[in-house]
Short mmCIF file of C-alpha atoms in Angstrom, two decimals:
data_model
loop_
_atom_site.label_atom_id
_atom_site.label_comp_id
_atom_site.label_asym_id
_atom_site.label_seq_id
_atom_site.Cartn_x
_atom_site.Cartn_y
_atom_site.Cartn_z
CA VAL A 1 0.00 0.00 0.00
CA LYS A 2 1.05 3.62 -0.24
CA LYS A 3 2.26 5.09 3.04
CA GLU A 4 -0.20 7.97 2.88
CA ASP A 5 -3.09 5.45 2.82
CA LEU A 6 -1.88 3.56 5.89
CA ASP A 7 -4.18 5.21 8.48
CA ARG A 8 -7.24 4.74 6.27
CA ILE A 9 -6.38 1.06 5.66
CA THR A 10 -5.81 0.53 9.39
CA ASP A 11 -9.29 1.94 10.13
CA ILE A 12 -10.89 -0.29 7.46
CA LEU A 13 -9.22 -3.42 8.85
CA LYS A 14 -10.39 -2.56 12.36
CA GLU A 15 -13.95 -2.10 11.08
CA LEU A 16 -13.68 -5.59 9.54
CA GLY A 17 -12.72 -7.07 12.90
CA TYR A 18 -8.95 -7.16 12.54
CA THR A 19 -6.60 -6.21 15.38
CA GLU A 20 -3.00 -5.13 14.94
CA VAL A 21 -0.85 -7.81 16.58
CA SER A 22 2.64 -6.71 15.55
CA PRO A 23 4.77 -4.70 17.99
CA ARG A 24 4.85 -0.92 17.54
CA MET A 25 8.55 -0.96 16.58
CA GLN A 26 7.71 -3.16 13.58
CA ARG A 27 6.12 -0.12 11.97
CA VAL A 28 9.18 2.00 12.72
CA TYR A 29 11.95 -0.39 11.69
CA GLY A 30 10.12 -2.90 9.51
CA CYS A 31 7.78 -0.66 7.47
CA ASP A 32 5.04 -3.24 7.83
CA ALA A 33 2.26 -4.19 10.22
CA THR A 34 0.40 -7.43 10.91
CA PHE A 35 -3.33 -7.64 11.61
CA SER A 36 -5.22 -10.72 12.77
CA SER A 37 -8.89 -11.65 12.99
CA LYS A 38 -10.21 -13.87 15.77
CA ASP A 39 -13.35 -14.55 13.73
CA ASN A 40 -11.74 -16.20 10.71
CA GLY A 41 -8.22 -16.90 11.96
CA CYS A 42 -6.67 -14.98 9.06
CA SER A 43 -3.69 -12.65 9.25
CA VAL A 44 -2.99 -9.74 6.92
CA ASP A 45 0.43 -8.13 6.46
CA ILE A 46 0.44 -4.51 5.28
CA HIS A 47 3.66 -3.28 3.64
CA TRP A 48 4.46 0.27 2.54
CA ASP A 49 8.12 -0.35 1.71
CA LEU A 50 9.10 -3.55 -0.08
CA CYS A 51 12.65 -3.60 1.25
CA GLN A 52 11.57 -3.06 4.76
CA TYR A 53 14.50 -2.93 7.15
CA GLU A 54 16.30 0.21 8.26
CA ARG A 55 19.73 -1.24 7.52
CA PHE A 56 18.97 -1.31 3.78
CA LYS A 57 17.58 2.23 3.53
CA GLY A 58 19.27 4.22 0.80
CA ILE A 59 20.89 1.07 -0.58
CA ILE A 60 17.96 -0.92 -1.97
CA ASP A 61 14.88 1.00 -3.11
CA VAL A 62 12.47 -0.93 -5.30
CA THR A 63 9.12 0.39 -4.05
CA GLY A 64 8.83 3.43 -6.33
CA ASP A 65 9.60 1.58 -9.55
CA PHE A 66 7.38 -1.33 -8.60
CA TRP A 67 4.44 1.03 -8.02
CA LEU A 68 4.97 2.59 -11.46
CA ARG A 69 4.82 -0.85 -13.09
CA ALA A 70 1.87 -2.16 -11.05
CA VAL A 71 -0.92 -3.77 -13.08
CA GLY A 72 -4.67 -3.70 -12.58
CA PHE A 73 -6.89 -6.67 -11.76
CA ASN A 74 -10.39 -7.35 -10.40
CA LEU A 75 -10.72 -8.25 -6.73
CA ASP A 76 -14.25 -9.46 -6.07
CA SER A 77 -15.48 -7.12 -8.84
CA LEU A 78 -13.49 -4.19 -7.40
CA PRO A 79 -10.56 -2.61 -9.24
CA ALA A 80 -7.21 -3.20 -7.56
CA ARG A 81 -3.51 -3.14 -8.40
CA THR A 82 -0.76 -5.67 -7.90
CA LEU A 83 2.87 -6.16 -8.90
CA SER A 84 3.72 -7.13 -12.44
CA ILE A 85 4.78 -10.77 -12.71
CA GLU A 86 8.45 -9.79 -13.19
CA ASP A 87 8.41 -7.49 -10.16
CA HIS A 88 6.58 -10.12 -8.12
CA ILE A 89 9.43 -12.54 -8.82
CA LEU A 90 11.95 -9.89 -7.78
CA TYR A 91 10.06 -9.08 -4.59
CA VAL A 92 9.66 -12.70 -3.51
CA SER A 93 13.36 -13.28 -4.20
CA LEU A 94 14.33 -10.18 -2.27
CA HIS A 95 12.19 -11.16 0.71
CA TYR A 96 13.13 -14.86 0.64
CA GLY A 97 16.80 -14.49 -0.24
CA LEU A 98 17.81 -11.35 1.66
CA ILE A 99 15.35 -10.90 4.53
CA HIS A 100 14.80 -14.57 5.42
CA LEU A 101 18.11 -15.94 4.05
CA LEU A 102 16.31 -18.85 2.33
CA TYR A 103 14.78 -20.10 5.58
CA GLY A 104 11.83 -22.43 5.00
CA LEU A 105 10.21 -23.58 1.77
CA ASN A 106 7.47 -20.99 1.19
CA GLY A 107 9.63 -18.64 -0.87
CA ALA A 108 10.93 -21.44 -3.07
CA TYR A 109 7.44 -22.70 -3.87
CA ASP A 110 6.13 -19.16 -4.38
CA LEU A 111 8.80 -18.74 -7.07
CA PHE A 112 7.92 -22.11 -8.57
CA TYR A 113 4.25 -21.13 -8.96
CA LEU A 114 5.14 -17.67 -10.27
CA ILE A 115 7.61 -18.93 -12.87
CA ASN A 116 6.61 -22.46 -13.85
CA SER A 117 5.08 -22.80 -17.33
CA ARG A 118 5.23 -19.04 -17.96
CA ILE A 119 7.07 -17.33 -20.79
CA LEU A 120 9.00 -14.59 -19.03
CA ASN A 121 11.24 -11.77 -20.13
CA TRP A 122 14.34 -12.86 -18.24
CA GLU A 123 16.44 -10.08 -19.74
CA LYS A 124 14.03 -7.60 -18.17
CA ILE A 125 14.14 -9.39 -14.80
CA ILE A 126 17.95 -9.56 -14.74
CA SER A 127 18.29 -5.95 -15.86
CA SER A 128 15.90 -4.76 -13.14
CA ALA A 129 17.69 -6.85 -10.50
CA LYS A 130 21.02 -5.28 -11.46
CA LYS A 131 19.53 -1.79 -11.50
CA HIS A 132 18.35 -2.20 -7.92
CA GLY A 133 21.39 -4.15 -6.70
CA ILE A 134 19.45 -7.30 -5.81
CA GLU A 135 20.95 -9.79 -8.25
CA ILE A 136 22.59 -11.81 -5.45
CA PRO A 137 19.34 -12.41 -3.48
CA LEU A 138 17.69 -13.27 -6.82
CA TYR A 139 20.48 -15.72 -7.65
CA TYR A 140 20.25 -17.58 -4.34
CA SER A 141 16.44 -17.62 -4.30
CA LEU A 142 16.20 -19.06 -7.81
CA GLN A 143 18.97 -21.54 -7.07
CA LYS A 144 17.14 -22.78 -3.95
CA ALA A 145 13.81 -22.96 -5.79
CA ARG A 146 15.37 -24.98 -8.60
CA LYS A 147 17.01 -27.33 -6.11
CA ILE A 148 13.93 -28.25 -4.07
CA THR A 149 11.17 -27.94 -6.68
CA SER A 150 10.87 -28.98 -10.31
CA LEU A 151 11.45 -25.38 -11.43
CA LYS A 152 13.12 -25.08 -14.82
CA LEU A 153 15.16 -21.99 -15.70
CA PRO A 154 16.94 -20.96 -18.90
CA ASP A 155 20.60 -21.96 -18.65
CA PHE A 156 21.90 -18.40 -18.80
CA VAL A 157 19.86 -16.98 -15.90
CA LEU A 158 21.89 -18.18 -12.92
CA GLU A 159 25.13 -17.73 -14.84
CA ARG A 160 24.35 -14.05 -15.42
CA LEU A 161 23.38 -13.46 -11.78
CA LYS A 162 26.15 -15.44 -10.10
CA PRO A 163 28.41 -13.44 -7.73
CA ASN A 164 32.19 -13.72 -7.93
CA PRO A 165 33.68 -16.99 -6.59
CA PHE A 166 35.14 -15.46 -3.40
CA LYS A 167 31.90 -13.76 -2.36
CA ARG A 168 29.92 -16.87 -3.28
CA ARG A 169 32.06 -19.06 -1.01
CA LEU A 170 31.63 -16.63 1.89
CA ILE A 171 27.85 -16.41 1.47
CA ASP A 172 27.52 -20.19 1.07
CA TYR A 173 29.46 -20.65 4.32
CA LEU A 174 27.33 -18.12 6.22
CA LEU A 175 24.01 -19.44 4.87
CA PHE A 176 24.93 -22.83 6.28
CA ARG A 177 25.74 -21.27 9.69
CA ARG A 178 23.10 -18.55 9.99
CA LYS A 179 22.13 -19.42 13.57
CA THR A 180 23.26 -16.20 15.26
CA PHE A 181 22.10 -12.65 14.68
CA VAL A 182 25.61 -11.46 13.81
CA LEU A 183 26.20 -14.17 11.19
CA ARG A 184 22.80 -13.51 9.60
CA TYR A 185 23.53 -9.80 9.47
CA LEU A 186 26.98 -10.42 7.97
CA CYS A 187 25.45 -12.68 5.32
CA GLN A 188 22.93 -9.96 4.42
CA ALA A 189 25.74 -7.39 4.21
CA LEU A 190 27.66 -9.60 1.77
CA MET A 191 24.57 -9.83 -0.45
CA MET A 192 24.94 -6.14 -1.22
CA ARG A 193 26.33 -5.59 -4.71
CA ASP A 194 29.00 -3.03 -3.87
CA PHE A 195 31.68 -3.22 -1.18
CA SER A 196 30.75 0.28 -0.01
CA ASP A 197 27.16 -0.85 0.59
CA THR A 198 28.39 -3.89 2.51
CA CYS A 199 30.36 -1.52 4.74
CA LYS A 200 27.27 0.66 5.28
CA VAL A 201 25.19 -2.31 6.42
CA LEU A 202 27.95 -3.49 8.77
CA TRP A 203 28.34 0.00 10.21
CA ARG A 204 24.60 0.10 10.91
CA LEU A 205 24.97 -3.25 12.67
CA LEU A 206 27.67 -1.82 14.94
CA LYS A 207 25.56 1.25 15.70
CA GLY A 208 22.55 -0.94 16.49
CA VAL A 209 24.55 -3.20 18.81
CA ARG A 210 26.00 -0.16 20.59
CA ARG A 211 22.51 1.35 20.98
CA GLN A 212 21.13 -1.90 22.41
CA TYR A 213 24.12 -2.21 24.77
CA ARG A 214 23.62 1.37 25.99
CA ARG A 215 19.92 0.75 26.64
CA SER A 216 20.76 -2.43 28.55
CA ILE A 217 23.29 -0.60 30.72
CA GLN A 218 20.83 2.25 31.37
CA ALA A 219 18.11 -0.21 32.38
CA THR A 220 20.51 -1.98 34.73
CA LEU A 221 21.64 1.29 36.35
CA LYS A 222 18.02 2.39 36.74
CA ASN A 223 17.19 -0.81 38.65
CA ILE A 224 20.17 -0.66 41.03
CA PRO A 225 18.58 1.74 43.57
CA GLU A 226 15.44 -0.40 43.72
CA ALA A 227 17.54 -3.53 44.21
CA ILE A 228 19.48 -1.85 47.05
CA ARG A 229 16.24 -0.77 48.78
CA THR A 230 14.81 -4.27 48.67
#
C-alpha cells in the first residue's frame, strides 16, 4: 500500500474485525504491520516499503519503480492493483533471499508457482535486479527454488546473476551457519552488490549493537537503587 493510505487502511481493517498484533517498533523499523482476525483466523500483512529494514535504507529502493509498473486486476469485482509478474518474482526473491536468508520452503514454492510454465522476459528481470542491486538475493532464491522444486530456468539466468567466486564461497558458508544474529547480518551485508554498501550495512549493525548495549546498561543502572532498597 502507499504510506499515505496507511491510516485509512488501518481503520478499514479494524472495522472488519482485525486487530494489529505486531509490535509498535515493527512499523518504525520494519515498514510493515500485521493484523489478525479472531473470527476467521486470518492474518494480513500490510507493507508500505518492499525492502523493509532500516539497515537497507538508501541502498535498496524498489518500491517506487514497482508502483509505477503495477498492473490492474479485479478483486471481487473491485478494481485493484498488484505487482507485475516480473516485479513479483523480484520481490519474492528479495524477501526470501535477503530478509529470510532462504529459511523455510514458502519462498521457493512461491517462485515455482510464479515462474513455472510461464514465458518470461528474463532479460528484463535480470536488468531490473542489477539496476536495484538485488541480483545476489535473486540468484540464491532461484537456485534454492530450482534445487527443491521442479522449477526449470533458462541456462543463462543463474550464470548471469552469479556473484564472484570469493563472495559466493563466503555467502555459502554463512548461509549454512546462519544461527546467530551477527552471522545472519553479515550474510545480508555480503549480499549487497558493492563493497561500499556492505560496509554501510555493517556500520549500521555496529551502531545498532552499541545502541542496544547502551539501553541495557541504562536499564541496569536504573534498577540498582530499587535492588538496594529491597
